[in-house]
GROMACS .gro file of C-alpha atoms in nm:
model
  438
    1UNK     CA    1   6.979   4.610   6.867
    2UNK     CA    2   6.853   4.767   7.152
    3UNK     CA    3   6.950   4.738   7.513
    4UNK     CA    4   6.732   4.657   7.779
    5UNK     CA    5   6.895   4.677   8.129
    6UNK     CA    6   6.728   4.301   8.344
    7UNK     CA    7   6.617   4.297   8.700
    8UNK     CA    8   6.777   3.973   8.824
    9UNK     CA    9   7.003   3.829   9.093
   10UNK     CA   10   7.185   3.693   8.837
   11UNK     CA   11   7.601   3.901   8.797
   12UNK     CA   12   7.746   3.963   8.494
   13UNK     CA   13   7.518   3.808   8.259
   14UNK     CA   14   7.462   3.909   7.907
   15UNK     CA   15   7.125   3.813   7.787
   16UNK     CA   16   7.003   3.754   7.407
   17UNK     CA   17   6.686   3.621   7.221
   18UNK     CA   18   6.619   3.245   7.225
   19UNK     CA   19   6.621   3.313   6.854
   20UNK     CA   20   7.029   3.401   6.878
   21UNK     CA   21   7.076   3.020   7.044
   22UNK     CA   22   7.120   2.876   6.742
   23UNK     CA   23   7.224   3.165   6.448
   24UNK     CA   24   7.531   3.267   6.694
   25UNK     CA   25   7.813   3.040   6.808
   26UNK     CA   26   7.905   3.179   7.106
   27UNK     CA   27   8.064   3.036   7.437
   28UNK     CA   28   7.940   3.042   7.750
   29UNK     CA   29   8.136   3.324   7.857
   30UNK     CA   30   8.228   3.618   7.635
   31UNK     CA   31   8.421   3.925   7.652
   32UNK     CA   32   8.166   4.186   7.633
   33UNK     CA   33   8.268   4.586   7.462
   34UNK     CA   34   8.136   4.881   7.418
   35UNK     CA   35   8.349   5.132   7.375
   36UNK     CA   36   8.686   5.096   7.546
   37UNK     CA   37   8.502   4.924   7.840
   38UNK     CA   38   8.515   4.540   7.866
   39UNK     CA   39   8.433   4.252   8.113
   40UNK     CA   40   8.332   3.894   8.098
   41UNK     CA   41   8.008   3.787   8.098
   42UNK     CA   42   7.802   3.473   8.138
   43UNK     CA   43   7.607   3.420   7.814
   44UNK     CA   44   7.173   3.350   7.868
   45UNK     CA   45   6.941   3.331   7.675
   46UNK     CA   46   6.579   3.467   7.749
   47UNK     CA   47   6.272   3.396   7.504
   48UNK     CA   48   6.126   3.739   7.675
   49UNK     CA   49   6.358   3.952   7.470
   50UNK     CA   50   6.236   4.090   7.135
   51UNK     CA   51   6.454   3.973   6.825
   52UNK     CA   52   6.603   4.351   6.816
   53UNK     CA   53   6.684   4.350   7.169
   54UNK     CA   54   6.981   4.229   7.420
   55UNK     CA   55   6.961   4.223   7.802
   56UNK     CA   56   7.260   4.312   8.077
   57UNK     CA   57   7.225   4.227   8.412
   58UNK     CA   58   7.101   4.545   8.624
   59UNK     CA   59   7.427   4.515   8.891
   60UNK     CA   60   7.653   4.641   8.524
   61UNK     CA   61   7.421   4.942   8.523
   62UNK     CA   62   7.656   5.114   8.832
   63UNK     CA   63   7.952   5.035   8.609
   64UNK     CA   64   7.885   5.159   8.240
   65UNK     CA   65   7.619   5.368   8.073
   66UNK     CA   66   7.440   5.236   7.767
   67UNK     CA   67   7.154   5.463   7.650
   68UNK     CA   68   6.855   5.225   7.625
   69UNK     CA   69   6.709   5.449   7.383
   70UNK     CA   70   6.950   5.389   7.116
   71UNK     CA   71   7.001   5.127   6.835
   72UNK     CA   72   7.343   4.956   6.844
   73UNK     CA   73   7.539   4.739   6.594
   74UNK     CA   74   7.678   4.399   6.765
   75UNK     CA   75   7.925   4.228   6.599
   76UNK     CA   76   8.159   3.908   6.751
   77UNK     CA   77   8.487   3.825   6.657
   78UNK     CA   78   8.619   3.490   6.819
   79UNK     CA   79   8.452   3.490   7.190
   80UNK     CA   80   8.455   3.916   7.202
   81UNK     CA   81   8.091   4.052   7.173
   82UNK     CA   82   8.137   4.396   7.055
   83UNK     CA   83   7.853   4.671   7.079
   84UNK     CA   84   7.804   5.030   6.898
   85UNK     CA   85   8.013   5.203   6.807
   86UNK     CA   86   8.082   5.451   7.055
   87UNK     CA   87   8.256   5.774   6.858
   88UNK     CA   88   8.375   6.039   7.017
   89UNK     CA   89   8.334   6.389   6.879
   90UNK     CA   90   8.532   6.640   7.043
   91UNK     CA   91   8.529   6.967   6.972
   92UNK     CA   92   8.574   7.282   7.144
   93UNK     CA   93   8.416   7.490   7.439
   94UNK     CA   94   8.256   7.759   7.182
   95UNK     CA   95   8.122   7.473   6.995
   96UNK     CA   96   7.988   7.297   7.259
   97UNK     CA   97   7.755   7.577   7.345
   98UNK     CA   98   7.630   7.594   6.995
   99UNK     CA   99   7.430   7.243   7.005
  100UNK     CA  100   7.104   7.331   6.778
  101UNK     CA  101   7.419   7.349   6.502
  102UNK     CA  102   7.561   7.046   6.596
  103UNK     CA  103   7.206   6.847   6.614
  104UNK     CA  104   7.194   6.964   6.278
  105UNK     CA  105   7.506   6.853   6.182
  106UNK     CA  106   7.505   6.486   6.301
  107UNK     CA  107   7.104   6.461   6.227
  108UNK     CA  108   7.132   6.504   5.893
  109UNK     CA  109   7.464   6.373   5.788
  110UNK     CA  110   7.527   6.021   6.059
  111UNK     CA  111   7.229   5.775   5.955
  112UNK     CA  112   7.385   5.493   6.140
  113UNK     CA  113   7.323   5.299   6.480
  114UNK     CA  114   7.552   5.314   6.796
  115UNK     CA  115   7.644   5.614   7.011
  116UNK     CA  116   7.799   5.936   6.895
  117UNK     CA  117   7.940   6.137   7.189
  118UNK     CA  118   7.994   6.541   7.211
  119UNK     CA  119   8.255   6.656   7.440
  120UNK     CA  120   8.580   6.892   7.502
  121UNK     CA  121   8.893   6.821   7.635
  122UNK     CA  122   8.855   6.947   8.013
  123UNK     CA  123   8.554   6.724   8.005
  124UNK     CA  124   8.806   6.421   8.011
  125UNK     CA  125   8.883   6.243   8.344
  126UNK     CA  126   9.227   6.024   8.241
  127UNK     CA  127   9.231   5.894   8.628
  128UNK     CA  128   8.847   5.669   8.623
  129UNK     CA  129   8.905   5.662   8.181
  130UNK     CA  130   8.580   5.874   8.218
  131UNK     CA  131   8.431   6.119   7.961
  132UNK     CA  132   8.153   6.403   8.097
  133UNK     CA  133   7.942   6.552   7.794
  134UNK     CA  134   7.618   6.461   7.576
  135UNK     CA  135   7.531   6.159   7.327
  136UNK     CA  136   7.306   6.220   7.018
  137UNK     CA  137   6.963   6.066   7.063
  138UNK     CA  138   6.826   6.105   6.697
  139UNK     CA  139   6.405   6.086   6.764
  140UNK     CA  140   6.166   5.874   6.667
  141UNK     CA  141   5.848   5.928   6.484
  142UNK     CA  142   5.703   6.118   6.797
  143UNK     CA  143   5.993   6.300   6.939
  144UNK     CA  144   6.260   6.530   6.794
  145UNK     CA  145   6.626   6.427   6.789
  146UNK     CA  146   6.843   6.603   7.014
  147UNK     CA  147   7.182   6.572   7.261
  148UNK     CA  148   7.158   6.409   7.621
  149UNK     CA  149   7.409   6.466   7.887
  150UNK     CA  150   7.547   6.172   8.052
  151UNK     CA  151   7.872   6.053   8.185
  152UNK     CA  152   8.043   5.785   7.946
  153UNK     CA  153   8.344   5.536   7.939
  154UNK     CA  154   8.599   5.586   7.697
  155UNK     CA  155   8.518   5.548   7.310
  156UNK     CA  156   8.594   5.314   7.063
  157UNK     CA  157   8.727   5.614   6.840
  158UNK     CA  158   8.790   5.953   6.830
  159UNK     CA  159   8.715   6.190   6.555
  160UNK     CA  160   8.927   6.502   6.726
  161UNK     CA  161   8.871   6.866   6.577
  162UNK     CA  162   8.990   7.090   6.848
  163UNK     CA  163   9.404   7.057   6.992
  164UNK     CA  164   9.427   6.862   7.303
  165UNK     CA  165   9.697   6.908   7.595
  166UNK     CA  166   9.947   6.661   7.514
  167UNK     CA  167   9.912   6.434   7.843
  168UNK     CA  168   9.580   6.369   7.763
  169UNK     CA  169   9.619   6.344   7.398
  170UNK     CA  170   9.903   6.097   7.422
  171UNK     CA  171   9.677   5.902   7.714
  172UNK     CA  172   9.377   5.884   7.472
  173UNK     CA  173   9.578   5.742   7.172
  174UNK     CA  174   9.764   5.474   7.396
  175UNK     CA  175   9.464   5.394   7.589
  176UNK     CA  176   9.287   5.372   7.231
  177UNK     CA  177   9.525   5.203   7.051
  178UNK     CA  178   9.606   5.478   6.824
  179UNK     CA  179   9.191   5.514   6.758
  180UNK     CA  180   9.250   5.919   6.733
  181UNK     CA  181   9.206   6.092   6.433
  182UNK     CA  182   9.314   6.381   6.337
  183UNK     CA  183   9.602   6.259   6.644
  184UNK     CA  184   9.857   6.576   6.557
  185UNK     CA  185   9.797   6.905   6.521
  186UNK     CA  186  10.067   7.069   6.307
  187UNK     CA  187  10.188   7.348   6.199
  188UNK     CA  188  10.293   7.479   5.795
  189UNK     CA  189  10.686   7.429   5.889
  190UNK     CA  190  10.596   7.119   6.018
  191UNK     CA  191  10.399   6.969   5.710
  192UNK     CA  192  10.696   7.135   5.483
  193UNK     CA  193  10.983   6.927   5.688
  194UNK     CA  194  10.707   6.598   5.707
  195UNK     CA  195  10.652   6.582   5.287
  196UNK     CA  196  10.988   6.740   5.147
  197UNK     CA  197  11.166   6.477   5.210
  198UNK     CA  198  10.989   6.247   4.971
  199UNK     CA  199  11.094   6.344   4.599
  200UNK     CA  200  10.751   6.303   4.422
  201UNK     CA  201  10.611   6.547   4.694
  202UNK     CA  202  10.877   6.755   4.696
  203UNK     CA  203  10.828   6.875   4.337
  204UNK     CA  204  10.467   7.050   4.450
  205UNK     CA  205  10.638   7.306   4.772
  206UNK     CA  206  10.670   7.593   4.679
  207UNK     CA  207  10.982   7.657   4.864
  208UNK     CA  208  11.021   7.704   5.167
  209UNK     CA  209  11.206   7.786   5.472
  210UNK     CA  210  11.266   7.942   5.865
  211UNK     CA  211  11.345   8.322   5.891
  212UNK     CA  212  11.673   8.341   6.062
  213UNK     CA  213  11.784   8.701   6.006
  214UNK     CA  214  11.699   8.982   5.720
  215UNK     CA  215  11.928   8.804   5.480
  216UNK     CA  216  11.679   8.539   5.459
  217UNK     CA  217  11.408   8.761   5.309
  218UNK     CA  218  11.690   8.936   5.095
  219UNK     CA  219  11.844   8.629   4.964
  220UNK     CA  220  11.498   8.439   4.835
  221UNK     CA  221  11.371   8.752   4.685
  222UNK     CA  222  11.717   8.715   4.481
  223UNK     CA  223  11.560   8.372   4.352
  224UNK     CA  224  11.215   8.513   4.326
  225UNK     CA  225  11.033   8.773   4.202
  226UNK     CA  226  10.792   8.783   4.553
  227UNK     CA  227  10.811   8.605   4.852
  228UNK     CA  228  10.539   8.554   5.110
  229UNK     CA  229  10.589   8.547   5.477
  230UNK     CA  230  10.335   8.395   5.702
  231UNK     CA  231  10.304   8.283   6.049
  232UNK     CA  232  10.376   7.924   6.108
  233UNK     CA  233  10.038   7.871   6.280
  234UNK     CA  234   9.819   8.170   6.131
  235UNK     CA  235   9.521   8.088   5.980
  236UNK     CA  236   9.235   8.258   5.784
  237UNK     CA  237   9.501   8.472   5.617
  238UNK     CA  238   9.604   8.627   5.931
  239UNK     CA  239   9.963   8.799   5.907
  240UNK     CA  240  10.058   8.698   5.553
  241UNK     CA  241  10.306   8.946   5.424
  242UNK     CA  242  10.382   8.981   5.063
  243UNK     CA  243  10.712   9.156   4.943
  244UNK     CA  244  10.820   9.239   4.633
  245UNK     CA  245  11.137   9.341   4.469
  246UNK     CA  246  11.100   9.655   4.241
  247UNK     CA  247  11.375   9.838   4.026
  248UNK     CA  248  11.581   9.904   4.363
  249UNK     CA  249  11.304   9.923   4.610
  250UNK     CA  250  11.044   9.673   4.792
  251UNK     CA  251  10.699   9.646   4.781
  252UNK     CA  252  10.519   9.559   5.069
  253UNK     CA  253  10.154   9.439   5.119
  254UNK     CA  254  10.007   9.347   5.473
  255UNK     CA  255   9.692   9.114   5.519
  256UNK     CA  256   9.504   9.396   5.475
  257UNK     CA  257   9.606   9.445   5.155
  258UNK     CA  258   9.736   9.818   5.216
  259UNK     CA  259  10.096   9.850   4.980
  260UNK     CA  260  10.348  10.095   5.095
  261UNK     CA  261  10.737  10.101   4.943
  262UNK     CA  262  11.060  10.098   5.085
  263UNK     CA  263  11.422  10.150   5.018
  264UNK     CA  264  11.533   9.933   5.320
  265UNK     CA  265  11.349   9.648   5.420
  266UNK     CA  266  11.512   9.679   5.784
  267UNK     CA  267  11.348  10.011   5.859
  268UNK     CA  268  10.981   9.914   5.730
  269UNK     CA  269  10.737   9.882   6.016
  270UNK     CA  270  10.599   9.547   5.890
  271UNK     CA  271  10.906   9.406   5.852
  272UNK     CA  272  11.069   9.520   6.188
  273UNK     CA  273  10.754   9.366   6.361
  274UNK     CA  274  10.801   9.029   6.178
  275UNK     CA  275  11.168   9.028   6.270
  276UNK     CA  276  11.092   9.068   6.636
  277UNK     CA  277  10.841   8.752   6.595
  278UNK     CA  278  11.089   8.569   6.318
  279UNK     CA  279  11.082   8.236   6.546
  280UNK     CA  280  10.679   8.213   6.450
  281UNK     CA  281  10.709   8.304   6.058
  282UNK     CA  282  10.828   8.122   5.762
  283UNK     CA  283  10.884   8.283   5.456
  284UNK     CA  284  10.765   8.100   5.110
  285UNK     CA  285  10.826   8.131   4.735
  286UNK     CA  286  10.588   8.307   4.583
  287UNK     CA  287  10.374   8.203   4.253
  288UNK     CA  288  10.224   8.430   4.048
  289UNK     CA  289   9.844   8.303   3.972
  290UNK     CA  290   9.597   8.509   3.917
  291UNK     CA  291   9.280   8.553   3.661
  292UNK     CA  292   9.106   8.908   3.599
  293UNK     CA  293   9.358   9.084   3.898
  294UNK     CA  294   9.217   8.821   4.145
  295UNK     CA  295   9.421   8.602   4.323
  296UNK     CA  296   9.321   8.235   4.296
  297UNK     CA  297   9.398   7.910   4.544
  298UNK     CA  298   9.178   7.556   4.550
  299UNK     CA  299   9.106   7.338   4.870
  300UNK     CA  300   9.078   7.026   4.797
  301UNK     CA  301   8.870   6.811   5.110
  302UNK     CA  302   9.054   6.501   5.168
  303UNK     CA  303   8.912   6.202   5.408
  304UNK     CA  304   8.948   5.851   5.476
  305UNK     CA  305   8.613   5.666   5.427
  306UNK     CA  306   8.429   5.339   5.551
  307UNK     CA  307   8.731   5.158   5.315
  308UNK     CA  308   8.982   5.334   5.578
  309UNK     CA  309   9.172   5.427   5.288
  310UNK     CA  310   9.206   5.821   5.136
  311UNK     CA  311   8.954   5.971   4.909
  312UNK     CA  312   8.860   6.272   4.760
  313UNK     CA  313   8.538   6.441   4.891
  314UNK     CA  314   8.503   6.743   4.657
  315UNK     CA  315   8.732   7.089   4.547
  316UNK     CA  316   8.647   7.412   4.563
  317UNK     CA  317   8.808   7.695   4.395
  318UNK     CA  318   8.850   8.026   4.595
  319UNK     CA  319   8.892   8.419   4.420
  320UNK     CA  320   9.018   8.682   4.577
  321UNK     CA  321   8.871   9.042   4.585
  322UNK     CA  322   9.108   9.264   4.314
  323UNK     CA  323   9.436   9.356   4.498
  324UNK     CA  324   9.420   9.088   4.785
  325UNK     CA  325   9.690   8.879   4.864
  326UNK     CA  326   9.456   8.650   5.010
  327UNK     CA  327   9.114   8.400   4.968
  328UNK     CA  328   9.042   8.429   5.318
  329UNK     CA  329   8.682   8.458   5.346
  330UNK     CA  330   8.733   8.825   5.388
  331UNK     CA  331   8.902   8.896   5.127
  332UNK     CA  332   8.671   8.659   4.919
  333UNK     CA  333   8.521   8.728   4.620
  334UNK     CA  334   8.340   8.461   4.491
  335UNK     CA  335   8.386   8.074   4.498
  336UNK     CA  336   8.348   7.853   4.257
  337UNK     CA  337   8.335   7.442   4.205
  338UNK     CA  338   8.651   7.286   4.176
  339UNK     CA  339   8.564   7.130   3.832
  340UNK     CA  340   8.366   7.449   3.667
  341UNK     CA  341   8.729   7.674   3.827
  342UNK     CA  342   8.948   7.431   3.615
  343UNK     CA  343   8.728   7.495   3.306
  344UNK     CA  344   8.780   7.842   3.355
  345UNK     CA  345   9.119   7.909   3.395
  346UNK     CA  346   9.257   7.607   3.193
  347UNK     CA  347   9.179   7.403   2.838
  348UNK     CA  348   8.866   7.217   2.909
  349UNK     CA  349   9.002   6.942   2.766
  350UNK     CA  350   9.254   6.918   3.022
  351UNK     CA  351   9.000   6.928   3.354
  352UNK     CA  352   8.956   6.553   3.407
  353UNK     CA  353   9.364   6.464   3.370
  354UNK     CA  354   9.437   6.766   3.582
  355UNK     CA  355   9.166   6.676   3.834
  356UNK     CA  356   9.286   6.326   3.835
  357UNK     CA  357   9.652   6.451   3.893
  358UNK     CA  358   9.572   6.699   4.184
  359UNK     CA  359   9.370   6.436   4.360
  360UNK     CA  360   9.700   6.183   4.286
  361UNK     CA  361   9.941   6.412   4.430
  362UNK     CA  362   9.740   6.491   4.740
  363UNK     CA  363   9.650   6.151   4.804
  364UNK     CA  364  10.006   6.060   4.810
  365UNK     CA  365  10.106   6.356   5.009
  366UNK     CA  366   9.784   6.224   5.337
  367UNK     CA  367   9.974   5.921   5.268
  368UNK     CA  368  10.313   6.045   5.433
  369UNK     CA  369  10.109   6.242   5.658
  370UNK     CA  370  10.008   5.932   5.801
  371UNK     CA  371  10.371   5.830   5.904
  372UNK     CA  372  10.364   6.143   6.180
  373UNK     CA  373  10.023   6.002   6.331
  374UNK     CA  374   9.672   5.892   6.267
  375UNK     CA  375   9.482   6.124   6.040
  376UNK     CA  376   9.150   6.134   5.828
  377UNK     CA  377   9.033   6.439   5.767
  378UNK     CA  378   9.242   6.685   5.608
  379UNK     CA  379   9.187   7.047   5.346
  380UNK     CA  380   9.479   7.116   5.120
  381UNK     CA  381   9.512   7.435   5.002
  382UNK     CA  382   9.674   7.481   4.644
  383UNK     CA  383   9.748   7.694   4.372
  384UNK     CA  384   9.808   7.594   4.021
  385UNK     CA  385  10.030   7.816   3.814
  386UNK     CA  386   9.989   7.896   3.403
  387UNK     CA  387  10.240   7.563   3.351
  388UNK     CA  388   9.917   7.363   3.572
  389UNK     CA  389  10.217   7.285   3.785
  390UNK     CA  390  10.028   7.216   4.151
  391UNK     CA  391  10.161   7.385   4.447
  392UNK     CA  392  10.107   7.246   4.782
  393UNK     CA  393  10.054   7.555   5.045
  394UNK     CA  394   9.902   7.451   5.357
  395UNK     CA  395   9.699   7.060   5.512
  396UNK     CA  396   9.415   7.177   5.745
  397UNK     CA  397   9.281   6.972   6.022
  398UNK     CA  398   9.054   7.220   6.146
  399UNK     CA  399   8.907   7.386   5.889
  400UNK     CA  400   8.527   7.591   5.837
  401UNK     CA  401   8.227   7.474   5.690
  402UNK     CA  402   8.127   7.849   5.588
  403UNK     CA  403   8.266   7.805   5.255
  404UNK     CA  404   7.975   7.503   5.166
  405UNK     CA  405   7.686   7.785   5.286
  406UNK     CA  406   7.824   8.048   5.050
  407UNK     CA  407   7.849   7.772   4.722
  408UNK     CA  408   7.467   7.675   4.867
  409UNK     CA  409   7.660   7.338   4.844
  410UNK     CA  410   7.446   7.135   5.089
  411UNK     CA  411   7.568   6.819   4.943
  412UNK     CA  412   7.918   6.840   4.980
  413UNK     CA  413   7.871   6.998   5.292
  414UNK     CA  414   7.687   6.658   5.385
  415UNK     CA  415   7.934   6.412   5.235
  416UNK     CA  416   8.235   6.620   5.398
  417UNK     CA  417   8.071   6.620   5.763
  418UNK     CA  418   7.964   6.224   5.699
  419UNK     CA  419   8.262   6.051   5.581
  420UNK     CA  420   8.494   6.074   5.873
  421UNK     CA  421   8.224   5.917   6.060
  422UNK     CA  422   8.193   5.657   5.828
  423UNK     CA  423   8.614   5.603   5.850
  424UNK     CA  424   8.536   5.596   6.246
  425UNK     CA  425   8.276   5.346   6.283
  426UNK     CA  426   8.509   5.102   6.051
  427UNK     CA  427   8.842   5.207   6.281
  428UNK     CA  428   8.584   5.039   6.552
  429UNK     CA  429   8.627   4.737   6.386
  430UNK     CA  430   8.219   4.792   6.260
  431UNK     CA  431   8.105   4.670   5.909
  432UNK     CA  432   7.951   4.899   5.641
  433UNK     CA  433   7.670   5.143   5.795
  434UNK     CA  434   7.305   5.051   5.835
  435UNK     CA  435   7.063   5.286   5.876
  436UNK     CA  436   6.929   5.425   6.213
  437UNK     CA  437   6.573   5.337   6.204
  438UNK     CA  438   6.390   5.627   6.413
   0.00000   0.00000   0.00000
């Protein structure tokens, strides 16, 4: 329904087709929502109002903004009238001044009514619950879709892909009612100490643990034939180490993939400039996996849909360039689908049992992510070694599209950008999607 705002004398009224007086039980007052925003209202009806239309009394206007060029959803539960959804989308200052791609993004993937906001944390007023940024006006038949600025109450739900001081953060989710996803941002030592606990989890980290001194890199690479050690919030492959153990001396290979030996791991320059930053790096079993001298890891894009419960959006397999210790995209070779990878490297005849049994044990893993906050949109990184044991390595929150550009996988790209939308318009407490007629 639209909105349409209605000059009277009349206060606090909220205003719906004569057509409503009979198909909707409602009281005469009602606790009227959009967003986080409530107040009573006195309930009219007006035969002047189009079926697809409700009316507020003009004297709200000065309190709450409602595009009135927007559709909205209304649905009532007991004597609450609630209208939208209003969904937050908050990303970060760099992508905020990149709003062609972002027009794109929600144009073609977010066919649903209600309001879809665009801001960034230091556009977030905790004192008057405020939010300063743009809402997504998606055209009509004669004008183009595009992002209006405006200055909004809080949300019903926020879908949160950039890390957010902690006062606000912790003001948003207790003002929200825990409506924030993805509500933590963690790091790999985090995750590790969040799912090893659990002994079906367990089984799929590689292990695992804090540098504490030169003994710790010494003493795993007495358990394994390589070790990694990586930066406990790197990303993109930045700062992985590898280090090997060869007839009496070490092999060392930086993220740029240059190898140089050693006799004393204490006196290599790599390894003296991890040491001084030990507090920030983890070091990590290694698995051999590889096929044709390239390095191989899948990611695996796991989200919570309009059912509010985990599914799997799609896999991807990633292979390294020859040599790299990394799929970063730039040491990337070539990507592959998830399915077509598993044919590849494994028994065909195994790909649907092993696909069933990675999605399984990542499921189960988002599962006991949930116990550290609210999440819904998460990228697992994994290997699987020549057993088809699966390896856990790393849960992104805020991870790139580029990969679905290379694979000229506009689908996926579609249903991966969608679906958390879909999870946040049901977290509003709205029914399945309808479409957003233009």
């Amino acid at each position: 329904m639209y909105v349409k705002w209605m000059i009277t004398q009349e206060l606090n009224c909220l205003y719906f087709p004569v057509a409503y007086k009979n198909s909707a039980t409602l009281s005469r007052k009602v606790t009227f929502h959009f967003g986080h925003w409530q107040r009573e209202l006195e309930v009219r009806y007006k035969e002047e109002l189009p079926e697809n239309t409700f009316g507020l009394s003009i004297n709200i206007i000065r309190d709450l903004f409602i595009p009135d060029d927007l559709n909205y959803d209304i649905y009532l539960k007991e004597n609450h009238v609630h209208v939208g959804p209003v969904i937050l989308y908050l990303v970060s200052k760099r992508m905020l001044r990149d709003l062609d791609a972002l027009r794109e993004r929600i144009e073609n993937t977010t066919p649903f009514n209600g309001l879809i906001l665009l801001s960034t944390p230091s556009h977030i007023d905790m004192d008057d619950k405020k939010i300063t940024g743009y809402y997504f006006y998606p055209g009509s038949h004669q004008t183009e879709a595009s992002w209006k600025e405006g200055t909004f109450s809080y949300p019903d739900v926020i879908f949160k892909r950039v890390p957010i001081p902690t006062e606000v953060n912790n003001d948003l989710y207790e003002t929200l009612g825990g409506r924030l996803f993805n509500s933590t941002f963690f790091d790999k030592w985090d995750m590790w100490q969040w799912l090893a606990p659990h002994k079906t989890i367990k089984n799929h980290l590689p292990h695992t643990q804090q540098i504490h001194a030169l003994d710790s890199i010494i003493e795993m690479l007495e358990m394994y034939p390589s070790v990694y050690l990586k930066p406990k919030h790197g990303s993109q492959g930045a700062g992985i180490i590898e280090v090997k153990k060869k007839k009496g001396s070490f092999q060392i290979t930086d993220d740029s993939n240059t190898i140089t030996h050693t006799d004393t791991l204490a006196k290599h320059p790599v390894i003296k400039k991890v040491m001084k930053k030990k507090k920030k790096y983890l070091i990590q079993q290694g698995v051999p996996v590889s096929h044709d001298s390239r390095n191989i890891d899948f990611r695996v894009y796991m989200q919570k849909d309009h059912t509010e419960r985990w599914t799997c959006s799609g896999m991807i397999a990633r292979f390294s360039k020859p040599g790299s210790i990394t799929t970063n995209l730039r040491n990337l070779d070539y990507l592959l689908h998830g399915k077509e990878a598993l044919k590849i490297l494994f028994n065909s005849n195994d790909t649907a049992r092993l696909e069933q049994e990675i999605i399984a044990i990542c499921k189960n893993a988002c599962k006991h992510l949930d116990e550290h906050g609210c999440f819904a949109d998460i990228a697992i990184d994994f290997i699987i070694d020549h057993n088809q044991h699966v390896w856990l390595l790393e849960m992104n929150k805020r991870y790139a599209y580029k990969s679905f550009s290379i694979l000229e996988e506009e689908a996926l790209f579609r249903k991966v950008i969608r679906t958390p939308f879909q999870y946040a318009r049901s977290l509003a407490g709205f029914p399945n999607s309808k479409s957003n007629k233009k």
